[in-house]
Amino acid sequence: MEADITNACMLYKDGKTICIDPSLPVFQLIGKKYTMFILGAIGNNNSRKNFNDIVKSIPGCSRTIIATRIKELIQAGMIRKCYSKILSYELTEFGYKTRKGIISFLAKLE
Amino acid sequence: MEADITNACMLYKDGKTICIDPSLPVFQLIGKKYTMFILGAIGNNNSRKNFNDIVKSIPGCSRTIIATRIKELIQAGMIRKCYSKILSYELTEFGYKTRKGIISFLAKLE
């Protein structure tokens, strides 16, 4: 049995309460164009991807918006820059969690 | 092993491909203020809630924004109106799926 919502929190199914508030900026960023594709592209093969890899993996995308979104993802702590021979990007631990969250969210919608 | 992202889809962990595109409007709506609280409030106790129940369950919320959000949730097919003695709202099947998706998303972030 679930209790009524209190203190701006949503009740978790096994009786555990999860606070919704901190996740709002995460959903806002996921709801922006290309965010999910970038997290998808970088996370696939668990590998680093450079800017051109990311652009190529998203047919018909805008390079400008991809560049903006990459900055926002870095700021949100989901991806980080790696400097080896060329600049590339990899998921942070939080980025991996978000990506897994998206996958399990999509699985529930099916 | 996961393949590279193609056709603007994200790869699912057991090799199944889930298309991301249709979920963008869902994430956009979830990223808006109060959406998750409304889905939380209506879903708790699996019961119908009227407008005042919803407002009371979200401390310090704006009645105007709640009203707008309810309209958007109806339009998105996540909640529907029920007329018994007074007007109340209940989750649709899609609304329940979205709510479950949010819960499993939040669980992955922990």
Short mmCIF file of C-alpha atoms in Angstrom, two decimals:
data_model
loop_
_atom_site.label_atom_id
_atom_site.label_comp_id
_atom_site.label_asym_id
_atom_site.label_seq_id
_atom_site.Cartn_x
_atom_site.Cartn_y
_atom_site.Cartn_z
CA MET A 1 0.00 0.00 0.00
CA GLU A 2 1.24 3.42 -0.88
CA ALA A 3 0.72 6.52 1.24
CA ASP A 4 -0.24 9.89 -0.12
CA ILE A 5 2.43 12.09 -1.59
CA THR A 6 4.00 14.37 0.99
CA ASN A 7 6.92 16.81 1.04
CA ALA A 8 7.20 16.89 -2.74
CA CYS A 9 8.44 13.30 -2.89
CA MET A 10 7.21 10.32 -4.84
CA LEU A 11 6.76 7.03 -3.12
CA TYR A 12 8.84 4.10 -4.27
CA LYS A 13 7.12 0.78 -4.78
CA ASP A 14 8.76 -1.17 -1.94
CA GLY A 15 7.84 1.56 0.55
CA LYS A 16 11.06 3.52 0.07
CA THR A 17 10.61 7.21 -0.62
CA ILE A 18 12.61 8.79 -3.43
CA CYS A 19 12.82 12.55 -3.60
CA ILE A 20 11.94 13.80 -7.06
CA ASP A 21 13.39 17.31 -6.82
CA PRO A 22 17.07 16.65 -7.65
CA SER A 23 16.14 14.74 -10.79
CA LEU A 24 14.30 17.63 -12.46
CA PRO A 25 17.43 19.17 -14.13
CA VAL A 26 18.38 15.67 -15.33
CA PHE A 27 15.01 15.18 -17.05
CA GLN A 28 15.18 18.73 -18.45
CA LEU A 29 18.51 17.95 -20.10
CA ILE A 30 17.34 14.54 -21.36
CA GLY A 31 14.29 16.24 -22.88
CA LYS A 32 16.51 18.45 -25.05
CA LYS A 33 17.20 17.48 -28.65
CA TYR A 34 20.16 15.09 -29.13
CA THR A 35 20.96 14.56 -25.42
CA MET A 36 19.90 10.90 -25.50
CA PHE A 37 21.67 10.31 -28.80
CA ILE A 38 24.94 11.73 -27.44
CA LEU A 39 24.70 9.59 -24.29
CA GLY A 40 23.88 6.66 -26.55
CA ALA A 41 26.75 7.29 -28.97
CA ILE A 42 29.38 7.78 -26.27
CA GLY A 43 28.15 4.86 -24.18
CA ASN A 44 28.06 2.33 -27.01
CA ASN A 45 31.11 0.03 -26.92
CA ASN A 46 31.94 1.71 -23.60
CA SER A 47 34.39 3.77 -25.56
CA ARG A 48 35.47 7.36 -25.95
CA LYS A 49 34.09 9.23 -28.91
CA ASN A 50 35.37 12.38 -30.58
CA PHE A 51 33.14 15.15 -31.90
CA ASN A 52 33.04 13.78 -35.45
CA ASP A 53 32.17 10.25 -34.24
CA ILE A 54 29.22 11.70 -32.36
CA VAL A 55 28.03 13.84 -35.29
CA LYS A 56 28.33 10.90 -37.72
CA SER A 57 26.28 8.65 -35.45
CA ILE A 58 23.31 11.04 -35.47
CA PRO A 59 22.01 11.37 -39.04
CA GLY A 60 21.01 14.88 -40.08
CA CYS A 61 21.96 16.50 -36.79
CA SER A 62 23.14 20.08 -36.32
CA ARG A 63 26.85 20.38 -35.37
CA THR A 64 26.10 23.60 -33.50
CA ILE A 65 23.43 22.05 -31.31
CA ILE A 66 25.62 18.97 -30.69
CA ALA A 67 28.44 21.28 -29.53
CA THR A 68 26.08 23.15 -27.20
CA ARG A 69 24.64 19.91 -25.83
CA ILE A 70 28.13 18.49 -25.18
CA LYS A 71 28.92 21.59 -23.09
CA GLU A 72 25.68 21.14 -21.15
CA LEU A 73 26.41 17.44 -20.58
CA ILE A 74 29.88 18.30 -19.27
CA GLN A 75 28.38 20.95 -16.99
CA ALA A 76 25.80 18.44 -15.72
CA GLY A 77 28.62 16.02 -14.90
CA MET A 78 27.45 13.34 -17.34
CA ILE A 79 30.40 13.37 -19.73
CA ARG A 80 33.99 14.59 -19.52
CA LYS A 81 36.77 15.51 -21.92
CA CYS A 82 39.70 13.11 -22.46
CA TYR A 83 42.87 14.28 -24.09
CA SER A 84 44.93 11.54 -25.75
CA LYS A 85 45.92 12.14 -29.38
CA ILE A 86 42.75 14.06 -30.11
CA LEU A 87 40.05 15.48 -27.90
CA SER A 88 37.34 12.95 -27.17
CA TYR A 89 34.53 12.49 -24.67
CA GLU A 90 33.61 9.73 -22.26
CA LEU A 91 30.75 9.12 -19.85
CA THR A 92 31.29 9.85 -16.17
CA GLU A 93 29.87 7.46 -13.57
CA PHE A 94 26.83 9.73 -13.35
CA GLY A 95 26.58 9.67 -17.15
CA TYR A 96 26.49 5.87 -17.12
CA LYS A 97 23.81 5.89 -14.44
CA THR A 98 21.73 8.35 -16.44
CA ARG A 99 22.13 6.25 -19.58
CA LYS A 100 21.02 3.13 -17.68
CA GLY A 101 18.12 5.13 -16.26
CA ILE A 102 17.00 6.12 -19.76
CA ILE A 103 17.18 2.49 -20.92
CA SER A 104 15.09 1.22 -18.01
CA PHE A 105 12.66 4.13 -18.46
CA LEU A 106 12.19 3.25 -22.15
CA ALA A 107 11.76 -0.43 -21.26
CA LYS A 108 8.83 0.47 -18.97
CA LEU A 109 7.11 2.41 -21.75
CA GLU A 110 7.08 -0.57 -24.12
CA MET B 1 28.95 -6.41 -26.79
CA GLU B 2 27.22 -3.31 -28.06
CA ALA B 3 27.38 -2.03 -31.63
CA ASP B 4 27.74 1.60 -32.55
CA ILE B 5 24.68 3.79 -32.58
CA THR B 6 22.89 3.85 -35.94
CA ASN B 7 19.64 5.30 -37.27
CA ALA B 8 19.23 7.57 -34.27
CA CYS B 9 18.49 4.64 -31.95
CA MET B 10 20.08 3.62 -28.71
CA LEU B 11 21.12 0.04 -28.18
CA TYR B 12 19.46 -1.92 -25.41
CA LYS B 13 21.67 -3.97 -23.14
CA ASP B 14 20.49 -7.45 -24.18
CA GLY B 15 21.06 -6.63 -27.83
CA LYS B 16 17.59 -5.27 -28.43
CA THR B 17 17.41 -1.85 -30.05
CA ILE B 18 15.07 0.74 -28.63
CA CYS B 19 14.27 3.79 -30.70
CA ILE B 20 14.78 6.95 -28.68
CA ASP B 21 12.85 9.39 -30.87
CA PRO B 22 9.27 8.80 -29.66
CA SER B 23 10.32 9.27 -26.04
CA LEU B 24 11.60 12.83 -26.46
CA PRO B 25 8.22 14.55 -25.86
CA VAL B 26 7.75 12.32 -22.80
CA PHE B 27 11.06 13.46 -21.29
CA GLN B 28 10.28 17.07 -22.23
CA LEU B 29 7.03 16.91 -20.29
CA ILE B 30 8.63 15.13 -17.32
CA GLY B 31 11.31 17.84 -17.24
CA LYS B 32 8.66 20.51 -16.67
CA LYS B 33 7.96 21.75 -13.17
CA TYR B 34 5.37 19.68 -11.22
CA THR B 35 4.84 16.96 -13.87
CA MET B 36 6.44 14.27 -11.72
CA PHE B 37 4.61 15.47 -8.62
CA ILE B 38 1.25 15.30 -10.38
CA LEU B 39 1.96 11.77 -11.67
CA GLY B 40 3.11 10.92 -8.15
CA ALA B 41 0.06 12.41 -6.46
CA ILE B 42 -2.49 10.79 -8.79
CA GLY B 43 -0.70 7.43 -8.79
CA ASN B 44 -0.39 7.12 -5.02
CA ASN B 45 -3.04 4.78 -3.58
CA ASN B 46 -3.95 4.01 -7.21
CA SER B 47 -6.77 6.45 -6.74
CA ARG B 48 -8.40 9.34 -8.51
CA LYS B 49 -7.49 12.79 -7.30
CA ASN B 50 -9.31 16.06 -7.75
CA PHE B 51 -7.60 19.37 -8.41
CA ASN B 52 -7.48 20.39 -4.75
CA ASP B 53 -6.02 17.01 -3.68
CA ILE B 54 -3.22 17.51 -6.20
CA VAL B 55 -2.52 21.11 -5.15
CA LYS B 56 -2.51 20.15 -1.45
CA SER B 57 -0.02 17.35 -2.05
CA ILE B 58 2.54 19.71 -3.60
CA PRO B 59 3.58 22.28 -0.97
CA GLY B 60 4.02 25.83 -2.24
CA CYS B 61 2.97 25.04 -5.79
CA SER B 62 1.30 27.42 -8.24
CA ARG B 63 -2.35 26.54 -8.97
CA THR B 64 -2.03 28.12 -12.42
CA ILE B 65 0.96 26.00 -13.41
CA ILE B 66 -0.70 22.86 -12.00
CA ALA B 67 -3.77 23.56 -14.14
CA THR B 68 -1.61 24.04 -17.24
CA ARG B 69 0.36 20.90 -16.51
CA ILE B 70 -2.83 18.85 -16.03
CA LYS B 71 -3.96 19.96 -19.50
CA GLU B 72 -0.59 18.94 -20.97
CA LEU B 73 -0.73 15.57 -19.22
CA ILE B 74 -4.22 14.94 -20.61
CA GLN B 75 -3.01 15.93 -24.09
CA ALA B 76 -0.02 13.60 -23.76
CA GLY B 77 -2.39 10.75 -22.84
CA MET B 78 -0.96 10.23 -19.36
CA ILE B 79 -4.00 11.21 -17.31
CA ARG B 80 -7.71 11.51 -18.04
CA LYS B 81 -10.71 13.23 -16.51
CA CYS B 82 -13.26 11.22 -14.53
CA TYR B 83 -16.68 12.60 -13.75
CA SER B 84 -18.37 11.10 -10.72
CA LYS B 85 -19.65 13.55 -8.09
CA ILE B 86 -16.85 15.98 -8.78
CA LEU B 87 -14.26 16.23 -11.53
CA SER B 88 -11.17 14.21 -10.73
CA TYR B 89 -8.20 12.80 -12.62
CA GLU B 90 -6.75 9.32 -12.97
CA LEU B 91 -3.71 7.86 -14.70
CA THR B 92 -4.15 6.19 -18.07
CA GLU B 93 -2.24 2.98 -18.81
CA PHE B 94 0.42 5.13 -20.48
CA GLY B 95 0.50 7.36 -17.39
CA TYR B 96 1.15 4.33 -15.17
CA LYS B 97 3.94 3.19 -17.48
CA THR B 98 5.51 6.65 -17.42
CA ARG B 99 5.26 6.77 -13.63
CA LYS B 100 6.93 3.34 -13.38
CA GLY B 101 9.57 4.53 -15.82
CA ILE B 102 10.34 7.56 -13.64
CA ILE B 103 10.66 5.33 -10.57
CA SER B 104 13.06 2.94 -12.28
CA PHE B 105 15.00 5.87 -13.74
CA LEU B 106 15.39 7.42 -10.28
CA ALA B 107 16.43 4.05 -8.85
CA LYS B 108 19.30 3.85 -11.38
CA LEU B 109 20.56 7.29 -10.35
CA GLU B 110 20.94 6.35 -6.70
#
